[in-house]
Short mmCIF file of C-alpha atoms and ligand atoms in Angstrom, two decimals:
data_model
loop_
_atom_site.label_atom_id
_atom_site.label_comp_id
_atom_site.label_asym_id
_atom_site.label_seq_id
_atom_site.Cartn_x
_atom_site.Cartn_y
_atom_site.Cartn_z
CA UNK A 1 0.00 0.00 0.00
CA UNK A 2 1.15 3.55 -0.34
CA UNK A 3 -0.44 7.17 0.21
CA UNK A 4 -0.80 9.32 -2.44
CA UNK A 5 -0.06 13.35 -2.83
CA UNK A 6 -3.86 13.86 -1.49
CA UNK A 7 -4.00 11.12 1.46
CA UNK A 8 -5.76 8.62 -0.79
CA UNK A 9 -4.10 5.38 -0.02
CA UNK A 10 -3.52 3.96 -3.70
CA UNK A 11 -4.03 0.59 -4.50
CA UNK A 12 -0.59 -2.12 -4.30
CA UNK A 13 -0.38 -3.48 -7.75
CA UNK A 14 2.26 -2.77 -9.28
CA UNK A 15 4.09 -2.13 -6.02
CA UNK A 16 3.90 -6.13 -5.11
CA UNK A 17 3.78 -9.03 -6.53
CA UNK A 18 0.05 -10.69 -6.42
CA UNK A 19 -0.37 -14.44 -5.63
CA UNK A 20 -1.12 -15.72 -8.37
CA UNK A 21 2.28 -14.10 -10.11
CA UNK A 22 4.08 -15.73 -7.54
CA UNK A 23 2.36 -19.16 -7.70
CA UNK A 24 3.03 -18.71 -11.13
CA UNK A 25 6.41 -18.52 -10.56
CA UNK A 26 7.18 -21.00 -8.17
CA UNK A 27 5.58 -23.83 -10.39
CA UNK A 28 8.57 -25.14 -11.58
CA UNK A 29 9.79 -26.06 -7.77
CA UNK A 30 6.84 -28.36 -7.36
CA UNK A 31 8.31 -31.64 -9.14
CA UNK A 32 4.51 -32.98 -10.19
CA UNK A 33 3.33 -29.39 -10.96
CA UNK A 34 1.05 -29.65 -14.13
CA UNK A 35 -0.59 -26.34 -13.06
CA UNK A 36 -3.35 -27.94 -11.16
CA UNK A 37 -2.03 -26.77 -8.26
CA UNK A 38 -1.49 -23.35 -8.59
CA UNK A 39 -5.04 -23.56 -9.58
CA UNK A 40 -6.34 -25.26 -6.85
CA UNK A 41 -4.16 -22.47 -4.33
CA UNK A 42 -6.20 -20.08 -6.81
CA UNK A 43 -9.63 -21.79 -5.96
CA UNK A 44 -8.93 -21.87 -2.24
CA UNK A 45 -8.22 -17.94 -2.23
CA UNK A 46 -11.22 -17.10 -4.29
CA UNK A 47 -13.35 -18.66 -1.82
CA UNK A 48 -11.42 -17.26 1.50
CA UNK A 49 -12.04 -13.70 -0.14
CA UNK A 50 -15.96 -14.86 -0.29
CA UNK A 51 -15.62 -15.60 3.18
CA UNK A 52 -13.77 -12.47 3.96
CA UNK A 53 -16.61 -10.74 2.41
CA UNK A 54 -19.26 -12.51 4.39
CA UNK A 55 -17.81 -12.35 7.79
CA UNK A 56 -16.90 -8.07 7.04
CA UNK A 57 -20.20 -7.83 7.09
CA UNK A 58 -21.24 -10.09 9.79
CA UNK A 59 -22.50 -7.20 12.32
CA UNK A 60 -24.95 -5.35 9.34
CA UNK A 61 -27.20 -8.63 8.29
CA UNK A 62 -28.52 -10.98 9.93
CA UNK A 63 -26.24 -14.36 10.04
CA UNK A 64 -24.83 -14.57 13.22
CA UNK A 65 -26.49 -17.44 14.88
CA UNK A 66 -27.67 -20.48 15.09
CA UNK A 67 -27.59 -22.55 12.06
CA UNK A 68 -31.59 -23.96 10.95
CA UNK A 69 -33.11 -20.56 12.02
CA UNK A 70 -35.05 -18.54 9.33
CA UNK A 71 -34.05 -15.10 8.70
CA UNK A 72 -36.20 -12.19 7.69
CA UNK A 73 -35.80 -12.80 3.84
CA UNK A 74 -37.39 -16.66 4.64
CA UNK A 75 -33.76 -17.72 3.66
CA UNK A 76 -32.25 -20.40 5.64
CA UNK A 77 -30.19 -18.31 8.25
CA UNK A 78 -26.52 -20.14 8.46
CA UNK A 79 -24.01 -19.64 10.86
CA UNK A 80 -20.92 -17.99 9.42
CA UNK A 81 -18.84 -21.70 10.05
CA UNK A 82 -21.53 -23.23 7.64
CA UNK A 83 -21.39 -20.52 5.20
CA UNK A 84 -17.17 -20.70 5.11
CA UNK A 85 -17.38 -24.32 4.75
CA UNK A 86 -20.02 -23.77 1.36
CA UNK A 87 -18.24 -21.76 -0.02
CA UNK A 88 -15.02 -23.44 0.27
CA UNK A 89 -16.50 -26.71 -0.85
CA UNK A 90 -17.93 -24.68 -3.88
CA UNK A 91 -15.14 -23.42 -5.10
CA UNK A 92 -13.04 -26.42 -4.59
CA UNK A 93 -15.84 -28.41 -6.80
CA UNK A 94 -15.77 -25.71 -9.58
CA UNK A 95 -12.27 -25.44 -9.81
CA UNK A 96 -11.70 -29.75 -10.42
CA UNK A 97 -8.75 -30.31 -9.09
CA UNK A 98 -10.10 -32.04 -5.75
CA UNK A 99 -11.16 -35.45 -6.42
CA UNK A 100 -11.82 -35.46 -1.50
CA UNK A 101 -12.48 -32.89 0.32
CA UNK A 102 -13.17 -33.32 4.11
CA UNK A 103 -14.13 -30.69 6.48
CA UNK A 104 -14.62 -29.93 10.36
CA UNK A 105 -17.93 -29.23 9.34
CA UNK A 106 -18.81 -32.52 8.05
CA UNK A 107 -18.64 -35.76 9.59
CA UNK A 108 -18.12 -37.77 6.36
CA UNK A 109 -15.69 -37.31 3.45
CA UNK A 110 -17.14 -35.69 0.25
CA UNK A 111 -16.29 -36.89 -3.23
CA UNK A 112 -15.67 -34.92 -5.77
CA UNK A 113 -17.13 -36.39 -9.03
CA UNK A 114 -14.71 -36.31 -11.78
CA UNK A 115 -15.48 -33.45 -14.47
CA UNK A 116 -14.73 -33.30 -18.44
CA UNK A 117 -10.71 -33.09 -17.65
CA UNK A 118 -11.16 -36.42 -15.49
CA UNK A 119 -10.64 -36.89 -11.72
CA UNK A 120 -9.03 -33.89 -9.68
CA UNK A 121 -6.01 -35.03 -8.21
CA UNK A 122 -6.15 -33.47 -4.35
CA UNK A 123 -7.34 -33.99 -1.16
CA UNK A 124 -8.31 -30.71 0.80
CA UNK A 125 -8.77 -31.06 4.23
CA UNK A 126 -9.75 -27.87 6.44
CA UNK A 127 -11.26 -26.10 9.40
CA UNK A 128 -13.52 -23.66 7.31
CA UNK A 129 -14.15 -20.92 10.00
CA UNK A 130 -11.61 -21.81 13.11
CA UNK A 131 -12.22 -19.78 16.51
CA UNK A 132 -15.52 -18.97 14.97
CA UNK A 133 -17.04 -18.35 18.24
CA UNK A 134 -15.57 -15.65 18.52
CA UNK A 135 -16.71 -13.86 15.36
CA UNK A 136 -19.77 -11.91 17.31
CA UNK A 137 -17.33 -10.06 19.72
CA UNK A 138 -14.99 -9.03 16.06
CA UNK A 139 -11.78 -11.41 17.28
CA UNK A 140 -9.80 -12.26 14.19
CA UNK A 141 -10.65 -15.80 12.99
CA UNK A 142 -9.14 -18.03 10.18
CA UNK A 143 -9.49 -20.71 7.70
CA UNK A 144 -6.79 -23.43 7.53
CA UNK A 145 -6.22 -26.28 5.11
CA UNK A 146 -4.12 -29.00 4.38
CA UNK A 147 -3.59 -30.65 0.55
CA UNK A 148 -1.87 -34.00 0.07
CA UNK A 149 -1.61 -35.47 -3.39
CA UNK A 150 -3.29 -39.38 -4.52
CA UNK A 151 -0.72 -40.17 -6.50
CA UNK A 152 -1.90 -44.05 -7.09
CA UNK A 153 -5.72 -43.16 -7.94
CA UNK A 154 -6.46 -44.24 -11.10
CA UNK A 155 -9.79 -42.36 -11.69
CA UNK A 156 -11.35 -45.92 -11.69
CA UNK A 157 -13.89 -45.98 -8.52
CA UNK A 158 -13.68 -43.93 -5.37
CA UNK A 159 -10.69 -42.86 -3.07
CA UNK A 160 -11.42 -44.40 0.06
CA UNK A 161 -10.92 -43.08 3.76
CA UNK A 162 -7.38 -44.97 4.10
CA UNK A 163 -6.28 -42.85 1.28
CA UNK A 164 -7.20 -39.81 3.32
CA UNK A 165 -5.76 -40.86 7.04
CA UNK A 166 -2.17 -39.97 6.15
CA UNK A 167 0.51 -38.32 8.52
CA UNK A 168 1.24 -35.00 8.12
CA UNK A 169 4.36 -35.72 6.94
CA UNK A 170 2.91 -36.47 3.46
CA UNK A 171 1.10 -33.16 2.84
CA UNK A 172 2.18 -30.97 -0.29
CA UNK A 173 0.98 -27.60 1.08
CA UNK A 174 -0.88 -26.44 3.93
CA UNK A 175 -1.70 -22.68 5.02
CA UNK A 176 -4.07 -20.32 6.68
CA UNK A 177 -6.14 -17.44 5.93
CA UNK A 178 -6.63 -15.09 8.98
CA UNK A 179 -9.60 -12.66 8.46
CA UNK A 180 -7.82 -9.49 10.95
CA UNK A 181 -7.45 -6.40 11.05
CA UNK A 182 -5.95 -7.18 7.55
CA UNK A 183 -6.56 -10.30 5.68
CA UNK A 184 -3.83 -12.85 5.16
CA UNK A 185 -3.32 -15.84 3.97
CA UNK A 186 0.02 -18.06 4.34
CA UNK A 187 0.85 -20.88 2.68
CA UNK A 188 3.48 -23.36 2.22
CA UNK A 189 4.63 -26.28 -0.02
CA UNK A 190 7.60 -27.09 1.67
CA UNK A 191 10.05 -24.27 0.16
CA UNK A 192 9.72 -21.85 3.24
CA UNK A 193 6.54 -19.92 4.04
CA UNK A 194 5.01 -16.91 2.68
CA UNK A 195 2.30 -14.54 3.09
CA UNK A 196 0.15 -12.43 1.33
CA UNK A 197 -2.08 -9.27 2.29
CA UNK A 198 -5.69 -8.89 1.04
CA UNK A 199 -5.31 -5.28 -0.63
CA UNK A 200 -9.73 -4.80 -0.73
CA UNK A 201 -9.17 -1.97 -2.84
CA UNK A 202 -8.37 -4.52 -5.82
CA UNK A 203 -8.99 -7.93 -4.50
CA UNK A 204 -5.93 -9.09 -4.50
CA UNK A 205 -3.50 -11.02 -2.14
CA UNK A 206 -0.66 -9.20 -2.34
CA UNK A 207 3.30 -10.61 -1.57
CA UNK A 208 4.08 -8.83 1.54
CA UNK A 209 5.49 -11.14 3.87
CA UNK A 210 7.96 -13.20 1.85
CA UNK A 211 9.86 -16.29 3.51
CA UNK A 212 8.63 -16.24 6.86
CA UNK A 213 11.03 -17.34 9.82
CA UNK A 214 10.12 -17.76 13.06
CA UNK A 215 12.45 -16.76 15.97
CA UNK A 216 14.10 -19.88 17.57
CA UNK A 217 13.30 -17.86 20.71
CA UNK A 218 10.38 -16.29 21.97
CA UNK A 219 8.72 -14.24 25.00
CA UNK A 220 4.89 -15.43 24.70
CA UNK A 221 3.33 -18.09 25.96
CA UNK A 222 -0.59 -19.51 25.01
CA UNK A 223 -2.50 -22.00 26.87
CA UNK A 224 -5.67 -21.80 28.66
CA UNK A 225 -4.51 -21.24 32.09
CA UNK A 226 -8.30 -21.63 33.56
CA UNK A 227 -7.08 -25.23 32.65
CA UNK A 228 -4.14 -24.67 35.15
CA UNK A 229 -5.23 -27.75 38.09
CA UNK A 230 -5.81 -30.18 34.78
CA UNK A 231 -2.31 -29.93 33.72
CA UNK A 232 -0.16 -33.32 33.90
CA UNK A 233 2.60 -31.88 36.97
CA UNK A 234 5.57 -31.27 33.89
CA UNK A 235 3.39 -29.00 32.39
CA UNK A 236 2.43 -26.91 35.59
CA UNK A 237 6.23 -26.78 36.31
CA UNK A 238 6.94 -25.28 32.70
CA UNK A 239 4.25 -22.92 33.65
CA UNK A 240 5.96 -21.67 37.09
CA UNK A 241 9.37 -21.68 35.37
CA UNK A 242 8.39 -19.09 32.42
CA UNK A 243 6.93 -16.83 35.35
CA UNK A 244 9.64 -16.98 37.75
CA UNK A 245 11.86 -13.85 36.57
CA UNK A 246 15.11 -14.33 35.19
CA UNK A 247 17.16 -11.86 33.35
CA UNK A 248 19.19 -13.89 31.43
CA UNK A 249 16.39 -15.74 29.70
CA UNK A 250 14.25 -12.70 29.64
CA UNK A 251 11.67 -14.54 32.31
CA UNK A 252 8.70 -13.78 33.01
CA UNK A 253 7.63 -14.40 29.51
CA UNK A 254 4.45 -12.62 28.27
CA UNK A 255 1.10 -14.84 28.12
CA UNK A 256 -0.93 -14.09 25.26
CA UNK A 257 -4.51 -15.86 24.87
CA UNK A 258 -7.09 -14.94 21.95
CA UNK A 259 -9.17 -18.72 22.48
CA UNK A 260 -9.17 -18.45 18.33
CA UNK A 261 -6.24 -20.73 17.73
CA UNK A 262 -5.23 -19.48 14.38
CA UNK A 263 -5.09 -16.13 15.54
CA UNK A 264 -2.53 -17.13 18.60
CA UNK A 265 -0.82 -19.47 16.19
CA UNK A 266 -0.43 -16.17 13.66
CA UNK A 267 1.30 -13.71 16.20
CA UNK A 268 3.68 -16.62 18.05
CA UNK A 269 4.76 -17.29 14.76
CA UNK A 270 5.75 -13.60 13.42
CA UNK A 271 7.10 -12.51 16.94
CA UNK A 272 8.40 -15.68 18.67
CA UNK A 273 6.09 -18.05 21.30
CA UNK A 274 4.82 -21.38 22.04
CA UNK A 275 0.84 -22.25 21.71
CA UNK A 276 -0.11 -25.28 24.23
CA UNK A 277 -3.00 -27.34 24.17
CA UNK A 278 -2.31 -30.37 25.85
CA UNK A 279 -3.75 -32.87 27.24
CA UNK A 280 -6.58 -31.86 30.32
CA UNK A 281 -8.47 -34.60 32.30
CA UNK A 282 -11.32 -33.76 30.67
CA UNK A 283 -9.99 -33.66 26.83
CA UNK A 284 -7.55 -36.49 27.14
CA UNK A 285 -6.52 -35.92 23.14
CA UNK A 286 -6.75 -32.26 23.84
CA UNK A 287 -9.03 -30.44 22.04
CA UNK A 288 -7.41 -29.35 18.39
CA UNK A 289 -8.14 -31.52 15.45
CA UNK A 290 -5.04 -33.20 14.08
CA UNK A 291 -5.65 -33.10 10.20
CA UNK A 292 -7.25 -29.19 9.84
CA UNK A 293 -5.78 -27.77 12.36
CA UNK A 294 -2.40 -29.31 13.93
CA UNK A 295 -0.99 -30.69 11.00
CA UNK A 296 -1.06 -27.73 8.33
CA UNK A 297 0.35 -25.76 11.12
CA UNK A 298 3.02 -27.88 11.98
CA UNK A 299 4.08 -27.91 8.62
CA UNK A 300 3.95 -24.31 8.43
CA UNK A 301 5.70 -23.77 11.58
CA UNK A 302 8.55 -26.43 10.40
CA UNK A 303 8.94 -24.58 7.64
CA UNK A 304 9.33 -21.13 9.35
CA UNK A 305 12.13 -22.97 11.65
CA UNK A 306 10.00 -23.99 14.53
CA UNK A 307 8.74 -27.49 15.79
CA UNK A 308 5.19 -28.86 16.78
CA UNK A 309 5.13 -31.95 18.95
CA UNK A 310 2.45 -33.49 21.27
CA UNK A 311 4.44 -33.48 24.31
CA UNK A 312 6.35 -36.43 23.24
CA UNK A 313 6.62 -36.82 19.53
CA UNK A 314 6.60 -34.86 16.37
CA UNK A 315 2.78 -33.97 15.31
CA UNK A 316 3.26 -34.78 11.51
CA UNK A 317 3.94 -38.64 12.17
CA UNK A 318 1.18 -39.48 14.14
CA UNK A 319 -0.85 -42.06 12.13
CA UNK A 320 -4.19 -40.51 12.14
CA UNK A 321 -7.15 -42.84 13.58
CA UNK A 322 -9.97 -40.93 12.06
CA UNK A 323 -10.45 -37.61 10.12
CA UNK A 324 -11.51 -35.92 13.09
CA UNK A 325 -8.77 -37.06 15.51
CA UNK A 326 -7.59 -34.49 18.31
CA UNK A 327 -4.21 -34.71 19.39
CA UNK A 328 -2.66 -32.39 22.19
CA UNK A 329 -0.14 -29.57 20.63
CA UNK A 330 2.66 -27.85 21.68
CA UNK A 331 4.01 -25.68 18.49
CA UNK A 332 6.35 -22.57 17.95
CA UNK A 333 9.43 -21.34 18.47
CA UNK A 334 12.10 -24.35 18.75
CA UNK A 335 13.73 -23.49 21.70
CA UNK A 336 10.69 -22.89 23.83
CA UNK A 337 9.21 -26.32 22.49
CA UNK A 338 11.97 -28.42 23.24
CA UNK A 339 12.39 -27.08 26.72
CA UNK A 340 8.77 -27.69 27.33
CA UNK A 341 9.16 -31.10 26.06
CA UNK A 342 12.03 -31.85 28.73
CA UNK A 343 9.85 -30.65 31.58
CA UNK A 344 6.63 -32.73 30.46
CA UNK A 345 9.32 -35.85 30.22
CA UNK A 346 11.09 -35.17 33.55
CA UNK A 347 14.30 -34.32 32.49
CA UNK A 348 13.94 -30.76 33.80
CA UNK A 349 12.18 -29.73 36.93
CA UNK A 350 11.53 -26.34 38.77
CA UNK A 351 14.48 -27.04 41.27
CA UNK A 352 17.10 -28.52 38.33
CA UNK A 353 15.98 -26.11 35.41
CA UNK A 354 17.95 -22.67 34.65
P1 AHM B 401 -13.19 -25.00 17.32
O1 AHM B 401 -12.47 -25.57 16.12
O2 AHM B 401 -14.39 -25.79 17.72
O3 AHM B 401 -13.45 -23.52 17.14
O4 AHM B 401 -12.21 -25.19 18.58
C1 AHM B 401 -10.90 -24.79 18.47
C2 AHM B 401 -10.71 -23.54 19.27
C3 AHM B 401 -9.40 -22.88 18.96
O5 AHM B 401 -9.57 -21.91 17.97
C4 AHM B 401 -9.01 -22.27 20.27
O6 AHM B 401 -7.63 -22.11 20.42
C5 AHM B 401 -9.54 -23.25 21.25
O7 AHM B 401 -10.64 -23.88 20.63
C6 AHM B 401 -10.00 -22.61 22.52
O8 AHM B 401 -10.42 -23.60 23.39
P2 AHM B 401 -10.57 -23.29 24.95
O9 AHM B 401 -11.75 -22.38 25.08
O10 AHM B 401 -10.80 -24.63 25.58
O11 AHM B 401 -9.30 -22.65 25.42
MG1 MG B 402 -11.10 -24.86 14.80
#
């Protein structure tokens, strides 16, 4: 963005590169890359700005609330999650390059039927509206996804689920959109991370946050700490240890907690932290879902230099049981990671740790 001579602020292009100039561009990393993927990234970014659209105007008409109710109009009213989660599965169906999508929204997995060009050849897994209830109080909230590639369908029958459980490990791109006080989305296909601005004055996503890198070292800390008595004893230790003050490790840290996950995830990742959700006697498997929501952000996070584990292991191995599986997370910054790992193991306790 820039201002011009009478205040206007005049619109990017030209200025940065757009996405689809820089998907473009990158094809030729992406060994399989016929094109159908930079068209499928395409697809998924028409429907986020949809969705940016929709939730922009969430306060004016009347669709926050409860999804079955009957607005005004005699429309069905939807919740905003149900709307993000149409029009991502529209657009992913229109574009053809999908032959599974599966969705938070959804119990089941939805097949794509193949169009004139044949059977798409992704699976797009995602979390259409994450932190969504937050949206009536305006905190940020974000879409995340995570594509893997059938390599041995045919086109003859039907993927099946088994072809869908994979570990994270064998994604080809993941990323976010964050609706905020800009609009972002981030995306990676394992060459380093990148992320691009909404400029509304054109539509666009514009390049403005090339190559992202996480510190190795942060100073926030999220985790529900109204969770605090639930926490295994390693974790509670961790806890007393990044609030005892310290100078030389820059102790207390600072603890940062939106509740919207992508929008905590976002911020650690930019300026430094560690997001927790572990495991609470209540939510033994935590809460977050591991194929929408842990795994394209572990990749992400890898990516950007940082590590995502569930207290014991790295996230992106774990076999997944079922497309809805929760698994507990602790993701960012390396260092603050694998020092939280050595307190939930033992190795370090609030007497032995510096
Ligand atoms: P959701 O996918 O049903 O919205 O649940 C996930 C959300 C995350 O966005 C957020 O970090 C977490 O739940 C908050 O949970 P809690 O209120 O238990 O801290
Ligand atoms: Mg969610």
């Amino acid at each position: 963005m820039a201002i011009s001579q009478n205040g206007n602020i005049v619109s990017s292009v030209g200025q940065f590169k757009t996405l689809e100039q820089f998907i473009i561009e990158q094809q030729h990393v992406l060994p399989y890359s016929t094109g159908a993927f930079s068209r499928l990234i395409r697809d998924i970014s028409v429907a986020a700005k949809i969705i940016n659209r929709d939730i922009n105007k969430a306060g004016l008409v009347d669709i926050i609330g409860d999804a079955g109710e009957v607005n005004v109009q005699g429309e069905d009213q939807q919740k905003l999650d149900i709307m993000a989660h149409n029009e991502l599965v529209r657009a992913l169906i229109r574009g053809g390059e999908c032959c599974v999508i599966g969705s938070e929204e959804q119990e089941d997995l939805i097949f794509v039927e193949p169009n004139s060009s044949g059977h798409g050849e992704y699976i797009v897994l995602f979390d259409p509206l994450d932190g969504s209830s937050n949206i009536d109080v305006n905190v940020s909230v974000g879409t995340i996804f995570s594509v893997y590639r059938l390599e041995k369908f045919s086109g003859e029958g039907k993927p099946t689920m088994e072809d869908v459980l994979r570990p994270g490990v064998d994604q080809v791109a993941s990323g976010y959109v964050i609706y905020g006080s800009s609009t972002m989305l981030v995306y990676t296909t394992g060459h380093g991370v990148n992320g691009f601005t909404l400029d509304p004055s054109v539509g666009e996503f514009m390049l403005s946050h090339p190559d992202i890198k996480t510190p190795e070292q942060g100073t926030l800390y999220s985790i529900n700490e109204g969770y605090y008595r639930a926490f295994e004893k390693g974790l509670r230790e961790y806890i007393k240890w990044i609030q005892t003050p310290d100078e030389a490790t820059g102790r207390p840290y600072t603890s940062r907690y939106i509740g919207s996950f992508i929008s905590d995830f976002h911020r650690n990742l930019l300026r430094g932290g560690i997001y927790m959700y572990p495991s609470t006697a209540k939510n033994k498997n935590g809460k977050l879902r591991l194929m929408y929501e842990v795994n394209p952000t572990a990749f992400i996070v890898e990516q950007a230099g940082g590590i995502a584990i569930d207290g014991t292991k790295r996230v992106m191995e774990i076999i997944p049981g079922s497309l809805h599986a929760r698994t507990p997370l602790f993701i960012g910054s390396k260092q603050m990671v694998e020092r939280v790992q050595q307190f939930l193991s033992g190795e370090l306790t609030l007497k032995n740790a510096s």
